[in-house]
Amino acid sequence: MREHRYAAWRTALSSVVGIYLITDTSDGRHYVGKADGAESIRQRWSAYATNGHGGNVELRGLAASTFRFSLLRVFDPATPTREIDAAESHFKLALDTRRHGLKRN
């Protein structure tokens, strides 16, 4: 996130909210998360870069160096929260992250 070569990505990720996927490449488990409201994708991913877990209980204690980040869907920041919540729920169900992944809720 901090390297100069990612400057264009930082700019782009600062202007959108949305749904993202974290894959623990050591075992293949998934975590589906969202950035919404005043929090952009960049802000959310920066939290992971800072402490390795972004405040998520299921990610604490795991090796953040094995995480791969992917965007599943982006939204304009003006998108209603309920629409973003519905998209997050869809991806949690589709990827079965509650039963076989890194998501409790």
Short mmCIF file of N, CA and C in Angstrom, two decimals:
data_model
loop_
_atom_site.label_atom_id
_atom_site.label_comp_id
_atom_site.label_asym_id
_atom_site.label_seq_id
_atom_site.Cartn_x
_atom_site.Cartn_y
_atom_site.Cartn_z
N MET A 1 0.81 -1.20 0.00
CA MET A 1 0.00 0.00 0.00
C MET A 1 0.85 1.26 0.00
N ARG A 2 2.01 1.21 0.61
CA ARG A 2 2.81 2.42 0.77
C ARG A 2 3.83 2.63 -0.34
N GLU A 3 4.11 1.62 -1.12
CA GLU A 3 5.13 1.73 -2.16
C GLU A 3 4.69 2.70 -3.26
N HIS A 4 5.66 3.44 -3.78
CA HIS A 4 5.38 4.43 -4.82
C HIS A 4 4.69 3.82 -6.04
N ARG A 5 5.06 2.60 -6.38
CA ARG A 5 4.48 1.98 -7.58
C ARG A 5 2.97 1.77 -7.48
N TYR A 6 2.42 1.89 -6.29
CA TYR A 6 0.98 1.71 -6.10
C TYR A 6 0.23 3.04 -5.97
N ALA A 7 0.86 4.14 -6.31
CA ALA A 7 0.23 5.46 -6.16
C ALA A 7 -1.10 5.56 -6.91
N ALA A 8 -1.15 5.06 -8.13
CA ALA A 8 -2.39 5.13 -8.90
C ALA A 8 -3.48 4.27 -8.26
N TRP A 9 -3.10 3.13 -7.73
CA TRP A 9 -4.08 2.28 -7.04
C TRP A 9 -4.61 2.96 -5.79
N ARG A 10 -3.73 3.61 -5.04
CA ARG A 10 -4.18 4.32 -3.83
C ARG A 10 -5.22 5.38 -4.19
N THR A 11 -4.95 6.11 -5.26
CA THR A 11 -5.88 7.13 -5.70
C THR A 11 -7.22 6.51 -6.07
N ALA A 12 -7.19 5.45 -6.86
CA ALA A 12 -8.43 4.80 -7.30
C ALA A 12 -9.19 4.22 -6.11
N LEU A 13 -8.50 3.56 -5.21
CA LEU A 13 -9.15 2.92 -4.07
C LEU A 13 -9.68 3.94 -3.06
N SER A 14 -9.16 5.14 -3.11
CA SER A 14 -9.64 6.20 -2.22
C SER A 14 -11.00 6.75 -2.65
N SER A 15 -11.37 6.49 -3.89
CA SER A 15 -12.60 7.09 -4.42
C SER A 15 -13.78 6.13 -4.48
N VAL A 16 -13.62 4.91 -3.97
CA VAL A 16 -14.71 3.94 -4.04
C VAL A 16 -14.90 3.23 -2.71
N VAL A 17 -16.10 2.72 -2.52
CA VAL A 17 -16.43 1.82 -1.42
C VAL A 17 -16.79 0.49 -2.05
N GLY A 18 -16.95 -0.55 -1.25
CA GLY A 18 -17.35 -1.81 -1.86
C GLY A 18 -17.06 -3.04 -1.03
N ILE A 19 -17.08 -4.15 -1.75
CA ILE A 19 -16.92 -5.48 -1.16
C ILE A 19 -15.58 -6.04 -1.60
N TYR A 20 -14.86 -6.63 -0.66
CA TYR A 20 -13.54 -7.18 -0.96
C TYR A 20 -13.42 -8.59 -0.38
N LEU A 21 -12.45 -9.30 -0.87
CA LEU A 21 -12.17 -10.67 -0.43
C LEU A 21 -10.73 -10.73 0.04
N ILE A 22 -10.52 -11.33 1.20
CA ILE A 22 -9.17 -11.65 1.66
C ILE A 22 -9.07 -13.16 1.65
N THR A 23 -8.09 -13.68 0.94
CA THR A 23 -7.84 -15.11 0.91
C THR A 23 -6.57 -15.39 1.70
N ASP A 24 -6.65 -16.31 2.64
CA ASP A 24 -5.46 -16.77 3.35
C ASP A 24 -4.85 -17.85 2.47
N THR A 25 -3.79 -17.52 1.78
CA THR A 25 -3.21 -18.45 0.81
C THR A 25 -2.56 -19.66 1.46
N SER A 26 -2.40 -19.64 2.79
CA SER A 26 -1.82 -20.81 3.45
C SER A 26 -2.81 -21.96 3.54
N ASP A 27 -4.12 -21.65 3.56
CA ASP A 27 -5.11 -22.73 3.67
C ASP A 27 -6.35 -22.52 2.79
N GLY A 28 -6.41 -21.40 2.08
CA GLY A 28 -7.50 -21.16 1.15
C GLY A 28 -8.78 -20.59 1.74
N ARG A 29 -8.80 -20.35 3.04
CA ARG A 29 -10.01 -19.79 3.64
C ARG A 29 -10.20 -18.34 3.20
N HIS A 30 -11.47 -17.92 3.16
CA HIS A 30 -11.82 -16.59 2.69
C HIS A 30 -12.44 -15.73 3.79
N TYR A 31 -12.26 -14.44 3.63
CA TYR A 31 -12.93 -13.45 4.45
C TYR A 31 -13.53 -12.42 3.51
N VAL A 32 -14.84 -12.21 3.58
CA VAL A 32 -15.50 -11.18 2.79
C VAL A 32 -15.76 -10.00 3.71
N GLY A 33 -15.37 -8.82 3.26
CA GLY A 33 -15.56 -7.62 4.05
C GLY A 33 -16.09 -6.49 3.19
N LYS A 34 -16.36 -5.37 3.85
CA LYS A 34 -16.87 -4.22 3.11
C LYS A 34 -16.25 -2.95 3.65
N ALA A 35 -16.21 -1.99 2.78
CA ALA A 35 -15.88 -0.62 3.14
C ALA A 35 -17.06 0.20 2.68
N ASP A 36 -17.66 0.93 3.59
CA ASP A 36 -18.84 1.72 3.22
C ASP A 36 -18.90 2.99 4.05
N GLY A 37 -19.91 3.79 3.78
CA GLY A 37 -20.04 5.06 4.47
C GLY A 37 -18.87 5.96 4.13
N ALA A 38 -18.24 6.51 5.16
CA ALA A 38 -17.12 7.42 4.96
C ALA A 38 -15.80 6.67 4.74
N GLU A 39 -15.82 5.34 4.85
CA GLU A 39 -14.59 4.55 4.75
C GLU A 39 -14.42 3.99 3.34
N SER A 40 -13.38 4.43 2.65
CA SER A 40 -13.08 3.94 1.31
C SER A 40 -12.37 2.59 1.38
N ILE A 41 -12.28 1.94 0.25
CA ILE A 41 -11.51 0.68 0.17
C ILE A 41 -10.08 0.94 0.64
N ARG A 42 -9.49 2.06 0.20
CA ARG A 42 -8.12 2.36 0.61
C ARG A 42 -8.01 2.46 2.12
N GLN A 43 -8.92 3.16 2.76
CA GLN A 43 -8.86 3.30 4.22
C GLN A 43 -8.98 1.94 4.89
N ARG A 44 -9.88 1.12 4.39
CA ARG A 44 -10.09 -0.20 5.01
C ARG A 44 -8.85 -1.07 4.84
N TRP A 45 -8.30 -1.10 3.62
CA TRP A 45 -7.13 -1.93 3.38
C TRP A 45 -5.91 -1.39 4.11
N SER A 46 -5.84 -0.10 4.31
CA SER A 46 -4.73 0.48 5.08
C SER A 46 -4.76 0.00 6.52
N ALA A 47 -5.95 -0.21 7.06
CA ALA A 47 -6.07 -0.75 8.42
C ALA A 47 -5.46 -2.15 8.49
N TYR A 48 -5.68 -2.95 7.47
CA TYR A 48 -5.07 -4.29 7.44
C TYR A 48 -3.55 -4.18 7.32
N ALA A 49 -3.09 -3.25 6.50
CA ALA A 49 -1.65 -3.06 6.31
C ALA A 49 -0.98 -2.61 7.60
N THR A 50 -1.71 -1.87 8.42
CA THR A 50 -1.16 -1.34 9.67
C THR A 50 -1.00 -2.41 10.74
N ASN A 51 -2.05 -3.23 10.94
CA ASN A 51 -1.98 -4.19 12.05
C ASN A 51 -2.17 -5.65 11.66
N GLY A 52 -2.41 -5.92 10.39
CA GLY A 52 -2.53 -7.29 9.93
C GLY A 52 -3.92 -7.90 10.02
N HIS A 53 -4.83 -7.27 10.78
CA HIS A 53 -6.16 -7.86 10.95
C HIS A 53 -7.29 -6.86 10.79
N GLY A 54 -7.01 -5.58 10.75
CA GLY A 54 -8.04 -4.58 10.55
C GLY A 54 -9.13 -4.59 11.60
N GLY A 55 -8.85 -5.19 12.76
CA GLY A 55 -9.85 -5.26 13.82
C GLY A 55 -10.75 -6.46 13.75
N ASN A 56 -10.55 -7.34 12.80
CA ASN A 56 -11.40 -8.53 12.64
C ASN A 56 -10.87 -9.69 13.48
N VAL A 57 -11.73 -10.19 14.35
CA VAL A 57 -11.37 -11.24 15.30
C VAL A 57 -10.81 -12.47 14.59
N GLU A 58 -11.46 -12.91 13.53
CA GLU A 58 -11.05 -14.14 12.84
C GLU A 58 -9.68 -14.03 12.17
N LEU A 59 -9.23 -12.81 11.91
CA LEU A 59 -7.94 -12.64 11.24
C LEU A 59 -6.79 -12.44 12.22
N ARG A 60 -7.11 -12.17 13.48
CA ARG A 60 -6.06 -12.00 14.49
C ARG A 60 -5.28 -13.30 14.65
N GLY A 61 -4.00 -13.18 14.76
CA GLY A 61 -3.16 -14.35 14.98
C GLY A 61 -2.77 -15.08 13.70
N LEU A 62 -3.33 -14.68 12.58
CA LEU A 62 -2.94 -15.28 11.31
C LEU A 62 -1.78 -14.49 10.70
N ALA A 63 -1.05 -15.10 9.83
CA ALA A 63 0.08 -14.44 9.18
C ALA A 63 -0.43 -13.56 8.04
N ALA A 64 -0.46 -12.27 8.27
CA ALA A 64 -0.96 -11.34 7.25
C ALA A 64 -0.15 -11.42 5.96
N SER A 65 1.07 -11.91 6.04
CA SER A 65 1.90 -12.03 4.84
C SER A 65 1.35 -13.06 3.86
N THR A 66 0.41 -13.90 4.31
CA THR A 66 -0.18 -14.90 3.42
C THR A 66 -1.52 -14.44 2.84
N PHE A 67 -1.93 -13.21 3.14
CA PHE A 67 -3.21 -12.70 2.66
C PHE A 67 -3.10 -12.17 1.23
N ARG A 68 -4.11 -12.48 0.43
CA ARG A 68 -4.26 -11.93 -0.92
C ARG A 68 -5.57 -11.15 -0.94
N PHE A 69 -5.51 -9.90 -1.37
CA PHE A 69 -6.67 -9.02 -1.40
C PHE A 69 -7.23 -8.93 -2.81
N SER A 70 -8.56 -9.00 -2.91
CA SER A 70 -9.24 -8.90 -4.20
C SER A 70 -10.49 -8.03 -4.03
N LEU A 71 -10.80 -7.28 -5.06
CA LEU A 71 -12.06 -6.52 -5.07
C LEU A 71 -13.14 -7.39 -5.69
N LEU A 72 -14.26 -7.51 -5.03
CA LEU A 72 -15.38 -8.27 -5.57
C LEU A 72 -16.39 -7.35 -6.25
N ARG A 73 -16.59 -6.17 -5.67
CA ARG A 73 -17.53 -5.22 -6.27
C ARG A 73 -17.24 -3.83 -5.72
N VAL A 74 -17.26 -2.85 -6.58
CA VAL A 74 -17.07 -1.47 -6.14
C VAL A 74 -18.35 -0.68 -6.34
N PHE A 75 -18.52 0.31 -5.50
CA PHE A 75 -19.69 1.18 -5.53
C PHE A 75 -19.24 2.62 -5.43
N ASP A 76 -20.06 3.50 -5.94
CA ASP A 76 -19.89 4.93 -5.72
C ASP A 76 -20.13 5.19 -4.24
N PRO A 77 -19.38 6.10 -3.63
CA PRO A 77 -19.60 6.38 -2.20
C PRO A 77 -21.01 6.84 -1.85
N ALA A 78 -21.78 7.30 -2.81
CA ALA A 78 -23.16 7.73 -2.54
C ALA A 78 -24.15 6.57 -2.51
N THR A 79 -23.69 5.35 -2.76
CA THR A 79 -24.57 4.18 -2.77
C THR A 79 -25.15 3.96 -1.38
N PRO A 80 -26.45 3.69 -1.28
CA PRO A 80 -27.06 3.44 0.03
C PRO A 80 -26.41 2.23 0.72
N THR A 81 -26.23 2.35 2.02
CA THR A 81 -25.60 1.28 2.81
C THR A 81 -26.32 -0.04 2.65
N ARG A 82 -27.65 -0.03 2.57
CA ARG A 82 -28.41 -1.28 2.45
C ARG A 82 -28.04 -2.04 1.18
N GLU A 83 -27.71 -1.33 0.10
CA GLU A 83 -27.30 -1.98 -1.14
C GLU A 83 -25.92 -2.64 -0.98
N ILE A 84 -25.04 -1.98 -0.28
CA ILE A 84 -23.70 -2.54 -0.03
C ILE A 84 -23.81 -3.73 0.91
N ASP A 85 -24.64 -3.62 1.94
CA ASP A 85 -24.87 -4.74 2.87
C ASP A 85 -25.42 -5.95 2.14
N ALA A 86 -26.35 -5.73 1.21
CA ALA A 86 -26.93 -6.85 0.45
C ALA A 86 -25.86 -7.53 -0.41
N ALA A 87 -24.99 -6.75 -1.00
CA ALA A 87 -23.92 -7.33 -1.82
C ALA A 87 -22.95 -8.13 -0.95
N GLU A 88 -22.62 -7.60 0.23
CA GLU A 88 -21.73 -8.32 1.14
C GLU A 88 -22.37 -9.66 1.54
N SER A 89 -23.64 -9.64 1.89
CA SER A 89 -24.34 -10.88 2.27
C SER A 89 -24.34 -11.88 1.13
N HIS A 90 -24.55 -11.40 -0.09
CA HIS A 90 -24.53 -12.28 -1.26
C HIS A 90 -23.19 -13.00 -1.37
N PHE A 91 -22.09 -12.26 -1.26
CA PHE A 91 -20.77 -12.88 -1.43
C PHE A 91 -20.42 -13.79 -0.25
N LYS A 92 -20.85 -13.45 0.96
CA LYS A 92 -20.63 -14.35 2.10
C LYS A 92 -21.31 -15.68 1.85
N LEU A 93 -22.54 -15.64 1.35
CA LEU A 93 -23.29 -16.86 1.05
C LEU A 93 -22.66 -17.61 -0.12
N ALA A 94 -22.35 -16.90 -1.19
CA ALA A 94 -21.79 -17.54 -2.39
C ALA A 94 -20.45 -18.21 -2.11
N LEU A 95 -19.64 -17.61 -1.24
CA LEU A 95 -18.32 -18.16 -0.94
C LEU A 95 -18.30 -18.99 0.34
N ASP A 96 -19.47 -19.12 0.99
CA ASP A 96 -19.64 -19.93 2.19
C ASP A 96 -18.63 -19.58 3.28
N THR A 97 -18.42 -18.27 3.46
CA THR A 97 -17.39 -17.84 4.41
C THR A 97 -17.78 -18.00 5.87
N ARG A 98 -19.06 -18.16 6.14
CA ARG A 98 -19.46 -18.34 7.54
C ARG A 98 -19.13 -19.75 8.03
N ARG A 99 -19.27 -20.73 7.17
CA ARG A 99 -19.03 -22.11 7.58
C ARG A 99 -17.60 -22.57 7.28
N HIS A 100 -17.05 -22.15 6.15
CA HIS A 100 -15.74 -22.64 5.73
C HIS A 100 -14.70 -21.54 5.57
N GLY A 101 -14.99 -20.40 6.13
CA GLY A 101 -14.06 -19.30 5.94
C GLY A 101 -13.68 -18.63 7.23
N LEU A 102 -13.42 -17.36 7.11
CA LEU A 102 -12.93 -16.56 8.23
C LEU A 102 -13.93 -15.50 8.64
N LYS A 103 -15.20 -15.83 8.58
CA LYS A 103 -16.24 -14.84 8.88
C LYS A 103 -17.21 -15.44 9.89
N ARG A 104 -17.44 -14.74 10.99
CA ARG A 104 -18.39 -15.22 12.00
C ARG A 104 -19.81 -14.76 11.72
N ASN A 105 -19.97 -13.55 11.18
CA ASN A 105 -21.33 -13.03 10.99
C ASN A 105 -21.74 -13.05 9.53
#
